[in-house]
Structures are given as structure tokens and as C-alpha cells.
PDB file of C-alpha atoms in Angstrom:
ATOM      1  CA  UNK A  27     248.386 114.736 -19.403  1.00  0.00           C
ATOM      2  CA  UNK A  28     250.028 115.408 -15.945  1.00  0.00           C
ATOM      3  CA  UNK A  29     247.472 115.435 -12.959  1.00  0.00           C
ATOM      4  CA  UNK A  30     249.227 117.069 -10.030  1.00  0.00           C
ATOM      5  CA  UNK A  31     247.961 116.327  -6.352  1.00  0.00           C
ATOM      6  CA  UNK A  32     249.185 118.799  -3.853  1.00  0.00           C
ATOM      7  CA  UNK A  33     251.627 117.782  -1.159  1.00  0.00           C
ATOM      8  CA  UNK A  34     250.968 118.578   2.527  1.00  0.00           C
ATOM      9  CA  UNK A  35     253.235 119.020   5.567  1.00  0.00           C
ATOM     10  CA  UNK A  36     252.571 115.913   7.963  1.00  0.00           C
ATOM     11  CA  UNK A  37     252.876 118.280  10.910  1.00  0.00           C
ATOM     12  CA  UNK A  38     250.335 120.652   9.880  1.00  0.00           C
ATOM     13  CA  UNK A  39     247.989 117.849   8.889  1.00  0.00           C
ATOM     14  CA  UNK A  40     248.478 116.180  12.340  1.00  0.00           C
ATOM     15  CA  UNK A  41     247.827 119.368  13.900  1.00  0.00           C
ATOM     16  CA  UNK A  42     244.692 120.083  11.694  1.00  0.00           C
ATOM     17  CA  UNK A  43     243.470 116.459  12.919  1.00  0.00           C
ATOM     18  CA  UNK A  44     243.815 116.970  16.418  1.00  0.00           C
ATOM     19  CA  UNK A  45     241.949 120.339  16.454  1.00  0.00           C
ATOM     20  CA  UNK A  46     239.060 119.143  14.090  1.00  0.00           C
ATOM     21  CA  UNK A  47     238.523 115.891  15.905  1.00  0.00           C
ATOM     22  CA  UNK A  48     237.993 113.992  12.507  1.00  0.00           C
ATOM     23  CA  UNK A  49     238.787 110.329  12.271  1.00  0.00           C
ATOM     24  CA  UNK A  50     242.173 110.182  10.233  1.00  0.00           C
ATOM     25  CA  UNK A  51     240.637 108.678   7.276  1.00  0.00           C
ATOM     26  CA  UNK A  52     238.088 111.547   6.944  1.00  0.00           C
ATOM     27  CA  UNK A  53     240.864 114.130   7.853  1.00  0.00           C
ATOM     28  CA  UNK A  54     243.247 112.642   4.920  1.00  0.00           C
ATOM     29  CA  UNK A  55     240.331 113.118   2.477  1.00  0.00           C
ATOM     30  CA  UNK A  56     239.362 116.485   3.469  1.00  0.00           C
ATOM     31  CA  UNK A  57     242.663 117.516   3.334  1.00  0.00           C
ATOM     32  CA  UNK A  58     242.919 116.869  -0.646  1.00  0.00           C
ATOM     33  CA  UNK A  59     239.529 118.708  -1.191  1.00  0.00           C
ATOM     34  CA  UNK A  60     240.656 122.211   0.084  1.00  0.00           C
ATOM     35  CA  UNK A  61     237.148 123.722   0.426  1.00  0.00           C
ATOM     36  CA  UNK A  62     236.132 120.837   2.691  1.00  0.00           C
ATOM     37  CA  UNK A  63     239.111 121.181   4.958  1.00  0.00           C
ATOM     38  CA  UNK A  64     238.726 124.987   5.436  1.00  0.00           C
ATOM     39  CA  UNK A  65     234.775 124.849   5.716  1.00  0.00           C
ATOM     40  CA  UNK A  66     233.069 125.613   8.729  1.00  0.00           C
ATOM     41  CA  UNK A  67     230.232 123.290   7.839  1.00  0.00           C
ATOM     42  CA  UNK A  68     231.657 119.760   8.208  1.00  0.00           C
ATOM     43  CA  UNK A  69     229.734 116.427   7.300  1.00  0.00           C
ATOM     44  CA  UNK A  70     229.122 114.178  10.177  1.00  0.00           C
ATOM     45  CA  UNK A  71     231.476 111.066  10.259  1.00  0.00           C
ATOM     46  CA  UNK A  72     228.602 108.763   9.430  1.00  0.00           C
ATOM     47  CA  UNK A  73     226.986 110.968   6.567  1.00  0.00           C
ATOM     48  CA  UNK A  74     230.562 111.527   4.986  1.00  0.00           C
ATOM     49  CA  UNK A  75     231.056 107.892   5.002  1.00  0.00           C
ATOM     50  CA  UNK A  76     227.709 107.082   3.432  1.00  0.00           C
ATOM     51  CA  UNK A  77     228.544 109.485   0.605  1.00  0.00           C
ATOM     52  CA  UNK A  78     231.784 107.707   0.065  1.00  0.00           C
ATOM     53  CA  UNK A  79     230.367 104.406   0.051  1.00  0.00           C
ATOM     54  CA  UNK A  80     227.714 105.556  -2.614  1.00  0.00           C
ATOM     55  CA  UNK A  81     230.537 107.027  -4.883  1.00  0.00           C
ATOM     56  CA  UNK A  82     232.415 103.830  -4.627  1.00  0.00           C
ATOM     57  CA  UNK A  83     229.350 101.889  -5.479  1.00  0.00           C
ATOM     58  CA  UNK A  84     228.608 104.205  -8.247  1.00  0.00           C
ATOM     59  CA  UNK A  85     232.021 104.060  -9.677  1.00  0.00           C
ATOM     60  CA  UNK A  86     231.773 100.090  -9.660  1.00  0.00           C
ATOM     61  CA  UNK A  87     228.524 100.361 -11.514  1.00  0.00           C
ATOM     62  CA  UNK A  88     230.051 102.640 -14.045  1.00  0.00           C
ATOM     63  CA  UNK A  89     233.019 100.596 -14.543  1.00  0.00           C
ATOM     64  CA  UNK A  90     230.993  97.295 -14.998  1.00  0.00           C
ATOM     65  CA  UNK A  91     229.142  99.169 -17.775  1.00  0.00           C
ATOM     66  CA  UNK A  92     225.708  98.820 -15.961  1.00  0.00           C
ATOM     67  CA  UNK A  93     222.849 101.102 -16.868  1.00  0.00           C
ATOM     68  CA  UNK A  94     222.006 101.271 -13.102  1.00  0.00           C
ATOM     69  CA  UNK A  95     224.915 103.544 -12.883  1.00  0.00           C
ATOM     70  CA  UNK A  96     222.678 106.347 -14.310  1.00  0.00           C
ATOM     71  CA  UNK A  97     220.311 105.681 -11.316  1.00  0.00           C
ATOM     72  CA  UNK A  98     222.707 106.524  -8.858  1.00  0.00           C
ATOM     73  CA  UNK A  99     222.643 110.048  -9.820  1.00  0.00           C
ATOM     74  CA  UNK A 100     218.952 110.272  -8.338  1.00  0.00           C
ATOM     75  CA  UNK A 101     219.577 108.067  -5.302  1.00  0.00           C
ATOM     76  CA  UNK A 102     220.351 109.364  -1.697  1.00  0.00           C
ATOM     77  CA  UNK A 103     222.619 110.673  -0.943  1.00  0.00           C
ATOM     78  CA  UNK A 104     223.951 111.663  -4.377  1.00  0.00           C
ATOM     79  CA  UNK A 105     220.691 113.407  -5.217  1.00  0.00           C
ATOM     80  CA  UNK A 106     220.674 115.584  -2.206  1.00  0.00           C
ATOM     81  CA  UNK A 107     224.278 116.791  -2.873  1.00  0.00           C
ATOM     82  CA  UNK A 108     223.488 117.299  -6.740  1.00  0.00           C
ATOM     83  CA  UNK A 109     220.079 119.370  -5.828  1.00  0.00           C
ATOM     84  CA  UNK A 110     222.013 121.125  -3.223  1.00  0.00           C
ATOM     85  CA  UNK A 111     224.694 122.568  -5.782  1.00  0.00           C
ATOM     86  CA  UNK A 112     227.370 120.036  -4.361  1.00  0.00           C
ATOM     87  CA  UNK A 113     228.032 117.909  -7.511  1.00  0.00           C
ATOM     88  CA  UNK A 114     231.637 119.204  -7.451  1.00  0.00           C
ATOM     89  CA  UNK A 115     232.169 117.135  -4.036  1.00  0.00           C
ATOM     90  CA  UNK A 116     231.086 113.964  -5.819  1.00  0.00           C
ATOM     91  CA  UNK A 117     233.281 114.505  -8.690  1.00  0.00           C
ATOM     92  CA  UNK A 118     236.135 115.312  -6.166  1.00  0.00           C
ATOM     93  CA  UNK A 119     235.618 112.142  -4.066  1.00  0.00           C
ATOM     94  CA  UNK A 120     235.308 110.037  -7.398  1.00  0.00           C
ATOM     95  CA  UNK A 121     238.588 111.232  -8.860  1.00  0.00           C
ATOM     96  CA  UNK A 122     240.310 110.749  -5.561  1.00  0.00           C
ATOM     97  CA  UNK A 123     238.799 107.068  -5.547  1.00  0.00           C
ATOM     98  CA  UNK A 124     240.077 106.591  -9.158  1.00  0.00           C
ATOM     99  CA  UNK A 125     243.372 107.896  -7.975  1.00  0.00           C
ATOM    100  CA  UNK A 126     243.406 105.149  -5.643  1.00  0.00           C
ATOM    101  CA  UNK A 127     242.632 102.493  -8.008  1.00  0.00           C
ATOM    102  CA  UNK A 128     245.333 104.026 -10.187  1.00  0.00           C
ATOM    103  CA  UNK A 129     247.763 103.240  -7.533  1.00  0.00           C
ATOM    104  CA  UNK A 130     246.480  99.866  -6.769  1.00  0.00           C
ATOM    105  CA  UNK A 131     246.825  98.791 -10.359  1.00  0.00           C
ATOM    106  CA  UNK A 132     250.320 100.405 -10.529  1.00  0.00           C
ATOM    107  CA  UNK A 133     251.135  98.343  -7.355  1.00  0.00           C
ATOM    108  CA  UNK A 134     252.064 101.610  -5.452  1.00  0.00           C
ATOM    109  CA  UNK A 135     249.280 101.433  -2.994  1.00  0.00           C
ATOM    110  CA  UNK A 136     250.415 100.026   0.410  1.00  0.00           C
ATOM    111  CA  UNK A 137     248.267  98.987   3.064  1.00  0.00           C
ATOM    112  CA  UNK A 138     249.425 102.007   5.264  1.00  0.00           C
ATOM    113  CA  UNK A 139     249.091 104.333   2.281  1.00  0.00           C
ATOM    114  CA  UNK A 140     245.544 104.110   1.143  1.00  0.00           C
ATOM    115  CA  UNK A 141     243.470 107.291   1.296  1.00  0.00           C
ATOM    116  CA  UNK A 142     240.145 105.302   1.777  1.00  0.00           C
ATOM    117  CA  UNK A 143     241.677 103.036   4.278  1.00  0.00           C
ATOM    118  CA  UNK A 144     238.147 101.723   5.481  1.00  0.00           C
ATOM    119  CA  UNK A 145     237.354 100.827   1.772  1.00  0.00           C
ATOM    120  CA  UNK A 146     240.826  99.075   0.814  1.00  0.00           C
ATOM    121  CA  UNK A 147     238.892  95.702  -0.190  1.00  0.00           C
ATOM    122  CA  UNK A 148     236.740  97.651  -2.507  1.00  0.00           C
ATOM    123  CA  UNK A 149     239.747  99.263  -4.116  1.00  0.00           C
ATOM    124  CA  UNK A 150     241.526  95.686  -4.807  1.00  0.00           C
ATOM    125  CA  UNK A 151     238.111  94.523  -6.137  1.00  0.00           C
ATOM    126  CA  UNK A 152     237.544  97.407  -8.507  1.00  0.00           C
ATOM    127  CA  UNK A 153     241.175  97.548  -9.784  1.00  0.00           C
ATOM    128  CA  UNK A 154     240.481  94.303 -11.762  1.00  0.00           C
ATOM    129  CA  UNK A 155     237.431  96.085 -13.574  1.00  0.00           C
ATOM    130  CA  UNK A 156     239.634  98.381 -15.690  1.00  0.00           C
ATOM    131  CA  UNK A 157     243.027  98.601 -17.054  1.00  0.00           C
ATOM    132  CA  UNK A 158     245.313 101.788 -16.719  1.00  0.00           C
ATOM    133  CA  UNK A 159     244.485 103.432 -19.944  1.00  0.00           C
ATOM    134  CA  UNK A 160     240.721 103.066 -19.327  1.00  0.00           C
ATOM    135  CA  UNK A 161     241.213 104.473 -15.829  1.00  0.00           C
ATOM    136  CA  UNK A 162     243.212 107.309 -16.985  1.00  0.00           C
ATOM    137  CA  UNK A 163     240.683 107.984 -19.777  1.00  0.00           C
ATOM    138  CA  UNK A 164     237.766 107.688 -17.019  1.00  0.00           C
ATOM    139  CA  UNK A 165     239.512 110.323 -14.702  1.00  0.00           C
ATOM    140  CA  UNK A 166     239.823 112.706 -17.608  1.00  0.00           C
ATOM    141  CA  UNK A 167     236.255 112.623 -18.249  1.00  0.00           C
ATOM    142  CA  UNK A 168     235.429 113.083 -14.554  1.00  0.00           C
ATOM    143  CA  UNK A 169     237.844 116.245 -14.619  1.00  0.00           C
ATOM    144  CA  UNK A 170     236.138 117.473 -17.710  1.00  0.00           C
ATOM    145  CA  UNK A 171     232.628 117.122 -15.997  1.00  0.00           C
ATOM    146  CA  UNK A 172     233.787 119.030 -13.017  1.00  0.00           C
ATOM    147  CA  UNK A 173     234.427 121.899 -15.396  1.00  0.00           C
ATOM    148  CA  UNK A 174     231.463 121.476 -17.193  1.00  0.00           C
ATOM    149  CA  UNK A 175     229.419 122.143 -13.914  1.00  0.00           C
ATOM    150  CA  UNK A 176     230.080 125.827 -14.652  1.00  0.00           C
ATOM    151  CA  UNK A 177     228.184 125.661 -17.701  1.00  0.00           C
ATOM    152  CA  UNK A 178     224.175 126.409 -17.794  1.00  0.00           C
ATOM    153  CA  UNK A 179     223.040 123.066 -17.626  1.00  0.00           C
ATOM    154  CA  UNK A 180     221.361 120.912 -15.022  1.00  0.00           C
ATOM    155  CA  UNK A 181     223.901 119.038 -12.872  1.00  0.00           C
ATOM    156  CA  UNK A 182     221.918 115.912 -13.266  1.00  0.00           C
ATOM    157  CA  UNK A 183     222.253 116.231 -17.083  1.00  0.00           C
ATOM    158  CA  UNK A 184     226.042 116.812 -16.859  1.00  0.00           C
ATOM    159  CA  UNK A 185     226.339 113.799 -14.457  1.00  0.00           C
ATOM    160  CA  UNK A 186     224.286 111.539 -17.038  1.00  0.00           C
ATOM    161  CA  UNK A 187     226.692 112.689 -19.804  1.00  0.00           C
ATOM    162  CA  UNK A 188     229.693 111.720 -17.731  1.00  0.00           C
ATOM    163  CA  UNK A 189     228.307 108.306 -16.756  1.00  0.00           C
ATOM    164  CA  UNK A 190     227.581 107.600 -20.425  1.00  0.00           C
ATOM    165  CA  UNK A 191     231.057 108.963 -21.632  1.00  0.00           C
ATOM    166  CA  UNK A 192     232.881 106.805 -19.158  1.00  0.00           C
ATOM    167  CA  UNK A 193     231.182 103.739 -19.996  1.00  0.00           C
ATOM    168  CA  UNK A 194     231.940 104.192 -23.861  1.00  0.00           C
ATOM    169  CA  UNK A 195     235.437 104.392 -22.902  1.00  0.00           C
TER     170      UNK A 195
END
């Protein structure tokens, strides 16, 4: 399965960064999530960083096969996002993180190329928890879960199913 990530013009992204006042790392992440980039409501840098840290820890728990991974769905800030109908944001951040892990495993992630620059140590740490096939399978589960959010089910239940499916491999 081919997963395509859109390319952006460096000049237009530089212009956007200068006008939004966001830190480079946050601007780069928002650029890859179109509804965030064009949104009038932006998360504060600290709140956004906290969400990313929680998603990174959540991924770590999932990859390690720990049952605590299910509890992350009910902890802040993830719980608030899910309750506010923003589970898509969690899944988009999770798949972007997994994409970084994939690049790290392949050896194509340079220090200057990482999307999650403040968390590059965590990328290297998590890259050793899974092989490429397992990671691709996990990414597929996340993308299928994002599609499942449109179904008439509670988002928490859909995310629980995702965690269990990812841990089963």
C-alpha cells in the first residue's frame, strides 16, 4: 500500500511561519495536517507540545504491548480531545509520529529533517521497539481507525479497538 504525504513549497511555508508566529517545529507539523494549518483556532505552543508528548508516550505503550495503553484514551489531554470530537487530530499526529519512526528505521531521518525535532531522542528510542513490517501494519491500523471515526460508535471505543489491534500485530 502506498501512503502519500503532500509536498509543500518551502517559500510558502516560510511565509506562513512568519505570519503565524508559531515555532518552526509546530508550523511544520501543522503544515502536514491541513485542517490545523488553515484553522483560525490554534492550539497554544505549550498545549500542542503536551498533546504531542502524550501521543508519543501512548505510541510507546502500544508498541511495548502494555495494557496501560488503553488508559491513555481516558487521560488528559487525550480525553478532552476525544470528548470534543477531535480524535482525528490524535490519529493524524500518531501517524505522523509513526512516519518519523519509519524514516528512522530506514535510516533516512537526518537530524535536520525530523518533523518532531524536540522529540528526536524519543524517535530513536521507539524505533528499536518495532520492525518495519510491524510499523507499517500499525500505521495501516491507525489509518483504518481514522476512517472508522465516521461510524456511529463512540470514539473511545474505536480508539480502544485500535490499541488492541495494534498490539495484536
